[in-house]
């Protein structure tokens, strides 16, 4: 079969590789219904992470189980499954606390931009649906695997409550899913910080009540002005840059919470400033496994439509164009059909 391999900056190839096989008895092999390109795939794509050897790409996935290892008990061939991009046993202490992305056996999914993928720790990482879902739900079920799961975690970590005033920093796919998540959690006001018309429109569709296009100090001043000088209860940081983290920290009110899910690149904190800021902060790779059953149910009941975040759909063989389109911001997120 052919799969997606990143060789170096802006060098994505779709090339012949052996089909994945069961390696550990806890593995499953999944035939993907759809996969996609993640914003985090753009870091190595842009050469911002070192690439020492060709990397198999892709960590967002859903599809039909083809084969399971001898120790897998809860998942069987023929089932439709969605998995988290963090693989976990779902039984260790961290998993039991709901932090499966810090599982003692954690692995990160790779190789999902392919027709078939190996999923380690299948019992802990995968959730099966009762029946094969309708075809039109596939993009939304795929979104649960990472982009929605991560946006949801940002809202959860930022302690969004019914009636909360929420600011979302970042209008990429995760930020937009953060808006959807805050809306589902009953936020009273959702301010999306974005300066791109198409993303602003999608944010409004997902539940944003206000758009702020200013950034940095001006953006913070605008949020203060809109909240009577107080700041927001909850801020979702969905970028991971120094400027966006500054913006997130300063938009939250004292006692407010920041959920940060953008992988930090060049972010540093000033201990004294943090001390006097008096704000809650929780971030990291999203424990998507905690949210999978609930979010899959919301999709299956057609209560949410996160699949709308995919504004480009390509055959998997054209994966390189998916990367280019996202890199050049021509697309928010590219769905790939094997
Ligand atoms: Zn665990």
CSV table of C-alpha atoms and ligand atoms in Angstrom, one decimal:
chain,number,residue,atom,x,y,z
A,1,UNK,CA,0.0,0.0,0.0
A,2,UNK,CA,1.0,3.6,-0.3
A,3,UNK,CA,1.2,5.9,2.8
A,4,UNK,CA,2.3,9.4,3.7
A,5,UNK,CA,6.0,10.0,4.6
A,6,UNK,CA,7.6,13.3,5.5
A,7,UNK,CA,11.2,13.5,4.3
A,8,UNK,CA,12.0,17.1,5.3
A,9,UNK,CA,10.7,20.6,5.1
A,10,UNK,CA,7.9,20.8,2.6
A,11,UNK,CA,8.7,17.3,1.2
A,12,UNK,CA,5.7,15.1,1.7
A,13,UNK,CA,5.6,11.9,-0.3
A,14,UNK,CA,2.9,9.3,-0.8
A,15,UNK,CA,4.9,6.1,-1.4
A,16,UNK,CA,4.9,2.4,-1.3
A,17,UNK,CA,5.4,0.8,2.1
A,18,UNK,CA,4.5,-2.6,3.6
A,19,UNK,CA,1.0,-3.0,5.1
A,20,UNK,CA,1.0,-2.6,8.9
A,21,UNK,CA,0.9,-5.9,10.9
A,22,UNK,CA,0.1,-6.8,14.5
A,23,UNK,CA,3.3,-6.3,16.5
A,24,UNK,CA,2.1,-6.6,20.1
A,25,UNK,CA,-0.8,-8.7,21.1
A,26,UNK,CA,-2.6,-5.5,22.3
A,27,UNK,CA,-2.6,-4.0,18.7
A,28,UNK,CA,-5.3,-3.6,16.2
A,29,UNK,CA,-5.2,-2.9,12.5
A,30,UNK,CA,-7.8,-0.4,11.3
A,31,UNK,CA,-8.9,0.3,7.7
A,32,UNK,CA,-9.4,4.0,7.6
A,33,UNK,CA,-12.7,5.5,6.5
A,34,UNK,CA,-11.0,9.0,6.5
A,35,UNK,CA,-8.0,10.7,7.8
A,36,UNK,CA,-6.7,14.3,7.8
A,37,UNK,CA,-3.8,16.8,8.2
A,38,UNK,CA,-3.4,18.3,11.6
A,39,UNK,CA,-2.2,21.8,12.4
A,40,UNK,CA,0.6,20.1,14.4
A,41,UNK,CA,1.8,18.3,11.3
A,42,UNK,CA,2.7,21.7,9.9
A,43,UNK,CA,5.4,22.2,12.5
A,44,UNK,CA,7.7,19.5,11.1
A,45,UNK,CA,6.4,20.3,7.6
A,46,UNK,CA,7.7,23.8,7.9
A,47,UNK,CA,11.0,22.6,9.2
A,48,UNK,CA,10.4,23.9,12.7
A,49,UNK,CA,11.0,20.5,14.2
A,50,UNK,CA,14.1,18.4,13.4
A,51,UNK,CA,13.5,15.5,11.1
A,52,UNK,CA,16.2,12.9,11.6
A,53,UNK,CA,14.7,10.3,9.4
A,54,UNK,CA,11.6,10.0,7.1
A,55,UNK,CA,8.5,10.1,9.3
A,56,UNK,CA,5.2,8.2,8.7
A,57,UNK,CA,2.6,11.0,9.2
A,58,UNK,CA,-1.0,11.1,10.5
A,59,UNK,CA,-2.5,10.6,13.9
A,60,UNK,CA,-6.3,11.4,13.4
A,61,UNK,CA,-8.3,8.3,12.4
A,62,UNK,CA,-11.5,6.4,12.3
A,63,UNK,CA,-12.5,3.3,10.4
A,64,UNK,CA,-13.3,-0.4,10.4
A,65,UNK,CA,-11.2,-2.8,12.5
A,66,UNK,CA,-9.5,-5.3,10.2
A,67,UNK,CA,-7.6,-7.5,12.7
A,68,UNK,CA,-6.8,-7.5,16.4
A,69,UNK,CA,-4.0,-9.0,18.4
A,70,UNK,CA,-4.5,-12.0,20.7
A,71,UNK,CA,-4.8,-10.0,23.9
A,72,UNK,CA,-7.5,-7.5,22.6
A,73,UNK,CA,-10.8,-8.2,24.3
A,74,UNK,CA,-13.1,-5.2,23.8
A,75,UNK,CA,-12.6,-4.5,20.1
A,76,UNK,CA,-13.3,-6.9,17.3
A,77,UNK,CA,-12.9,-7.0,13.5
A,78,UNK,CA,-15.8,-5.4,11.6
A,79,UNK,CA,-16.5,-2.7,14.2
A,80,UNK,CA,-16.3,1.0,13.4
A,81,UNK,CA,-14.0,2.7,15.8
A,82,UNK,CA,-12.6,6.2,16.6
A,83,UNK,CA,-9.3,6.4,18.5
A,84,UNK,CA,-7.4,9.1,20.3
A,85,UNK,CA,-4.1,10.5,18.9
A,86,UNK,CA,-2.6,9.6,22.3
A,87,UNK,CA,-2.6,5.8,22.7
A,88,UNK,CA,-3.3,4.7,26.3
A,89,UNK,CA,-4.1,1.6,28.3
A,90,UNK,CA,-7.0,3.3,30.0
A,91,UNK,CA,-6.3,1.4,33.2
A,92,UNK,CA,-3.2,3.0,34.9
A,93,UNK,CA,-3.7,5.6,37.6
A,94,UNK,CA,-3.3,8.6,35.2
A,95,UNK,CA,-5.9,7.1,32.9
A,96,UNK,CA,-8.2,6.6,35.8
A,97,UNK,CA,-7.9,10.2,36.7
A,98,UNK,CA,-8.9,11.1,33.1
A,99,UNK,CA,-5.4,12.0,32.0
A,100,UNK,CA,-5.0,9.3,29.4
A,101,UNK,CA,-2.6,11.6,27.5
A,102,UNK,CA,-0.2,11.0,30.4
A,103,UNK,CA,-0.7,7.3,30.5
A,104,UNK,CA,2.2,5.3,31.9
A,105,UNK,CA,2.2,3.4,28.6
A,106,UNK,CA,1.5,6.4,26.4
A,107,UNK,CA,2.4,6.3,22.8
A,108,UNK,CA,1.6,8.8,20.1
A,109,UNK,CA,-0.3,7.6,17.0
A,110,UNK,CA,1.6,7.8,13.7
A,111,UNK,CA,1.1,6.5,10.2
A,112,UNK,CA,-2.6,7.3,10.0
A,113,UNK,CA,-2.4,9.2,6.7
A,114,UNK,CA,-2.6,5.8,5.0
A,115,UNK,CA,-5.3,3.2,4.0
A,116,UNK,CA,-4.4,1.0,6.9
A,117,UNK,CA,-2.9,1.8,10.3
A,118,UNK,CA,-1.7,-0.1,13.3
A,119,UNK,CA,-3.2,1.1,16.6
A,120,UNK,CA,-1.3,0.1,19.7
A,121,UNK,CA,-3.1,-0.4,23.1
A,122,UNK,CA,-6.3,-1.0,21.1
A,123,UNK,CA,-8.6,-1.8,24.1
A,124,UNK,CA,-7.6,1.4,25.8
A,125,UNK,CA,-7.4,3.7,22.9
A,126,UNK,CA,-10.4,2.8,20.6
A,127,UNK,CA,-14.1,3.3,21.1
A,128,UNK,CA,-16.5,1.4,18.9
A,129,UNK,CA,-19.9,2.5,17.7
A,130,UNK,CA,-22.9,0.1,18.1
A,131,UNK,CA,-23.4,0.0,14.4
A,132,UNK,CA,-21.6,1.3,11.3
A,133,UNK,CA,-22.4,5.0,11.2
A,134,UNK,CA,-24.0,6.9,8.2
A,135,UNK,CA,-21.5,8.0,5.6
A,136,UNK,CA,-22.2,11.7,6.1
A,137,UNK,CA,-21.1,11.4,9.8
A,138,UNK,CA,-17.6,10.3,9.0
A,139,UNK,CA,-16.0,13.8,8.9
A,140,UNK,CA,-17.5,14.6,12.3
A,141,UNK,CA,-16.5,11.3,13.8
A,142,UNK,CA,-12.9,11.8,12.4
A,143,UNK,CA,-12.9,15.3,14.0
A,144,UNK,CA,-13.5,13.7,17.5
A,145,UNK,CA,-10.1,11.9,17.2
A,146,UNK,CA,-8.1,15.0,17.8
A,147,UNK,CA,-9.2,18.4,16.6
A,148,UNK,CA,-12.6,18.4,18.5
A,149,UNK,CA,-11.2,16.4,21.4
A,150,UNK,CA,-8.4,19.0,21.7
A,151,UNK,CA,-10.8,22.0,21.5
A,152,UNK,CA,-13.1,20.3,24.0
A,153,UNK,CA,-10.1,19.8,26.4
A,154,UNK,CA,-9.2,23.5,26.0
A,155,UNK,CA,-12.7,24.4,27.1
A,156,UNK,CA,-12.7,21.8,29.9
A,157,UNK,CA,-9.2,22.9,31.2
A,158,UNK,CA,-10.4,26.5,31.0
A,159,UNK,CA,-13.3,25.5,33.3
A,160,UNK,CA,-16.0,26.8,31.0
A,161,UNK,CA,-19.3,26.8,32.9
A,162,UNK,CA,-22.9,27.7,31.9
A,163,UNK,CA,-23.0,31.5,31.6
A,164,UNK,CA,-19.2,31.9,31.4
A,165,UNK,CA,-17.5,34.6,29.4
A,166,UNK,CA,-15.0,32.8,27.1
A,167,UNK,CA,-12.3,34.1,24.9
A,168,UNK,CA,-10.8,31.8,22.2
A,169,UNK,CA,-7.3,32.8,21.0
A,170,UNK,CA,-6.6,31.2,17.6
A,171,UNK,CA,-8.9,30.7,14.7
A,172,UNK,CA,-7.3,27.5,13.4
A,173,UNK,CA,-9.3,24.3,13.4
A,174,UNK,CA,-8.7,23.7,17.1
A,175,UNK,CA,-9.8,27.2,18.0
A,176,UNK,CA,-13.0,26.8,16.0
A,177,UNK,CA,-13.6,23.5,17.8
A,178,UNK,CA,-13.0,25.4,21.1
A,179,UNK,CA,-15.8,27.7,20.1
A,180,UNK,CA,-18.1,24.8,19.5
A,181,UNK,CA,-17.1,23.2,22.8
A,182,UNK,CA,-17.7,26.3,24.8
A,183,UNK,CA,-21.1,26.6,23.2
A,184,UNK,CA,-21.9,23.0,24.2
A,185,UNK,CA,-20.8,23.7,27.7
A,186,UNK,CA,-23.3,26.6,27.9
A,187,UNK,CA,-21.0,29.6,27.8
A,188,UNK,CA,-22.9,32.9,27.9
A,189,UNK,CA,-20.5,34.8,25.7
A,190,UNK,CA,-17.9,33.5,23.4
A,191,UNK,CA,-15.4,36.0,21.9
A,192,UNK,CA,-13.4,34.6,19.0
A,193,UNK,CA,-10.2,36.4,18.2
A,194,UNK,CA,-9.7,36.2,14.5
A,195,UNK,CA,-8.9,38.4,11.6
A,196,UNK,CA,-9.9,36.2,8.7
A,197,UNK,CA,-13.4,36.5,7.3
A,198,UNK,CA,-14.0,32.8,6.5
A,199,UNK,CA,-12.8,31.8,9.9
A,200,UNK,CA,-14.9,34.5,11.6
A,201,UNK,CA,-17.9,33.3,9.8
A,202,UNK,CA,-17.3,29.7,10.8
A,203,UNK,CA,-16.7,30.8,14.4
A,204,UNK,CA,-20.1,32.6,14.4
A,205,UNK,CA,-21.7,29.4,13.0
A,206,UNK,CA,-20.1,27.3,15.8
A,207,UNK,CA,-21.5,29.6,18.5
A,208,UNK,CA,-19.2,32.7,18.8
A,209,UNK,CA,-21.2,35.8,20.0
A,210,UNK,CA,-18.4,38.3,19.3
A,211,UNK,CA,-15.4,38.6,17.0
A,212,UNK,CA,-12.3,40.6,18.0
A,213,UNK,CA,-9.8,41.2,15.2
A,214,UNK,CA,-7.2,43.1,17.3
A,215,UNK,CA,-4.2,41.2,18.6
A,216,UNK,CA,-1.5,41.5,21.3
A,217,UNK,CA,-1.9,44.5,23.6
A,218,UNK,CA,-4.7,45.9,21.5
A,219,UNK,CA,-6.6,42.6,21.6
A,220,UNK,CA,-6.2,42.5,25.4
A,221,UNK,CA,-7.4,46.1,25.7
A,222,UNK,CA,-10.5,45.2,23.6
A,223,UNK,CA,-11.4,42.2,25.7
A,224,UNK,CA,-11.0,44.3,28.9
A,225,UNK,CA,-13.3,46.9,27.4
A,226,UNK,CA,-15.9,44.3,26.5
A,227,UNK,CA,-15.9,42.8,30.0
A,228,UNK,CA,-16.2,46.0,32.0
A,229,UNK,CA,-12.5,46.1,32.7
A,230,UNK,CA,-12.6,42.6,34.4
A,231,UNK,CA,-11.3,40.1,31.8
A,232,UNK,CA,-12.8,36.7,30.8
A,233,UNK,CA,-13.7,33.8,33.1
A,234,UNK,CA,-12.1,31.3,30.6
A,235,UNK,CA,-9.6,31.6,27.9
A,236,UNK,CA,-8.7,28.9,25.4
A,237,UNK,CA,-5.2,29.2,24.0
A,238,UNK,CA,-5.2,27.3,20.7
A,239,UNK,CA,-2.0,28.5,19.0
A,240,UNK,CA,1.2,27.9,21.1
A,241,UNK,CA,3.2,31.0,20.3
A,242,UNK,CA,4.7,33.5,22.7
A,243,UNK,CA,2.3,36.3,21.5
A,244,UNK,CA,-0.8,34.1,21.7
A,245,UNK,CA,0.1,32.9,25.2
A,246,UNK,CA,0.6,36.5,26.3
A,247,UNK,CA,-2.8,37.4,24.9
A,248,UNK,CA,-4.5,34.4,26.6
A,249,UNK,CA,-2.9,35.1,30.0
A,250,UNK,CA,-3.8,38.8,29.9
A,251,UNK,CA,-7.4,38.3,28.7
A,252,UNK,CA,-8.3,36.2,31.7
A,253,UNK,CA,-9.6,37.8,34.9
A,254,UNK,CA,-7.8,37.1,38.2
A,255,UNK,CA,-9.1,33.8,39.3
A,256,UNK,CA,-10.0,32.9,35.7
A,257,UNK,CA,-8.7,29.9,33.9
A,258,UNK,CA,-6.6,29.3,30.8
A,259,UNK,CA,-6.8,26.1,28.9
A,260,UNK,CA,-3.8,25.9,26.6
A,261,UNK,CA,-3.6,23.3,23.9
A,262,UNK,CA,-1.3,24.8,21.2
A,263,UNK,CA,2.0,23.0,21.4
A,264,UNK,CA,4.3,25.7,22.8
A,265,UNK,CA,7.0,27.0,20.5
A,266,UNK,CA,9.3,29.6,22.2
A,267,UNK,CA,6.8,30.3,25.0
A,268,UNK,CA,8.4,31.3,28.4
A,269,UNK,CA,6.8,32.4,31.6
A,270,UNK,CA,7.8,35.0,34.1
A,271,UNK,CA,7.3,33.6,37.6
A,272,UNK,CA,6.7,36.9,39.3
A,273,UNK,CA,4.1,38.0,36.7
A,274,UNK,CA,2.4,34.6,37.0
A,275,UNK,CA,2.4,34.9,40.8
A,276,UNK,CA,0.6,38.2,40.7
A,277,UNK,CA,-1.7,37.3,37.9
A,278,UNK,CA,-3.5,34.7,40.0
A,279,UNK,CA,-4.8,32.6,37.1
A,280,UNK,CA,-5.4,28.9,36.7
A,281,UNK,CA,-3.6,27.2,33.9
A,282,UNK,CA,-4.0,23.7,32.6
A,283,UNK,CA,-2.8,22.5,29.2
A,284,UNK,CA,-1.0,19.7,27.4
A,285,UNK,CA,-1.9,17.0,24.9
A,286,UNK,CA,-5.6,16.5,25.2
A,287,UNK,CA,-6.8,13.3,27.0
A,288,UNK,CA,-9.2,12.7,24.1
A,289,UNK,CA,-10.0,9.2,25.3
A,290,UNK,CA,-11.8,10.7,28.3
A,291,UNK,CA,-14.1,12.6,25.9
A,292,UNK,CA,-14.5,10.1,23.1
A,293,UNK,CA,-17.7,8.3,24.2
A,294,UNK,CA,-19.6,11.5,24.9
A,295,UNK,CA,-18.4,13.4,21.8
A,296,UNK,CA,-19.1,10.4,19.5
A,297,UNK,CA,-22.6,10.3,21.0
A,298,UNK,CA,-23.2,14.0,20.3
A,299,UNK,CA,-22.1,13.4,16.7
A,300,UNK,CA,-24.2,10.2,16.2
A,301,UNK,CA,-27.3,12.1,17.6
A,302,UNK,CA,-26.5,14.9,15.1
A,303,UNK,CA,-26.3,17.5,17.9
A,304,UNK,CA,-23.0,18.8,16.8
A,305,UNK,CA,-21.4,19.0,13.3
A,306,UNK,CA,-17.7,19.5,13.9
A,307,UNK,CA,-17.0,18.0,10.4
A,308,UNK,CA,-17.7,21.4,9.0
A,309,UNK,CA,-14.2,22.4,10.0
A,310,UNK,CA,-12.9,20.4,7.0
A,311,UNK,CA,-13.1,22.9,4.2
A,312,UNK,CA,-11.0,20.8,1.7
A,313,UNK,CA,-11.5,17.2,0.8
A,314,UNK,CA,-8.9,15.3,-1.2
A,315,UNK,CA,-8.1,11.7,-2.2
A,316,UNK,CA,-5.3,10.5,0.1
A,317,UNK,CA,-3.0,10.2,-2.9
A,318,UNK,CA,-3.1,14.0,-3.1
A,319,UNK,CA,-2.0,14.4,0.6
A,320,UNK,CA,0.9,16.8,-0.4
A,321,UNK,CA,-1.7,19.3,-1.7
A,322,UNK,CA,-3.5,19.1,1.6
A,323,UNK,CA,-0.3,20.1,3.4
A,324,UNK,CA,0.3,22.9,1.0
A,325,UNK,CA,-3.2,24.3,1.2
A,326,UNK,CA,-3.0,24.4,5.0
A,327,UNK,CA,0.5,25.8,5.1
A,328,UNK,CA,-0.6,28.6,2.8
A,329,UNK,CA,-3.8,29.0,4.8
A,330,UNK,CA,-5.9,28.3,1.7
A,331,UNK,CA,-7.6,25.6,3.8
A,332,UNK,CA,-8.5,25.4,7.5
A,333,UNK,CA,-8.3,21.6,7.6
A,334,UNK,CA,-7.9,19.0,4.9
A,335,UNK,CA,-9.8,15.7,5.0
A,336,UNK,CA,-8.2,12.8,3.1
A,337,UNK,CA,-10.2,9.9,1.7
A,338,UNK,CA,-8.2,6.6,1.3
B,1,LIG,ZN1,-2.8,4.5,31.3
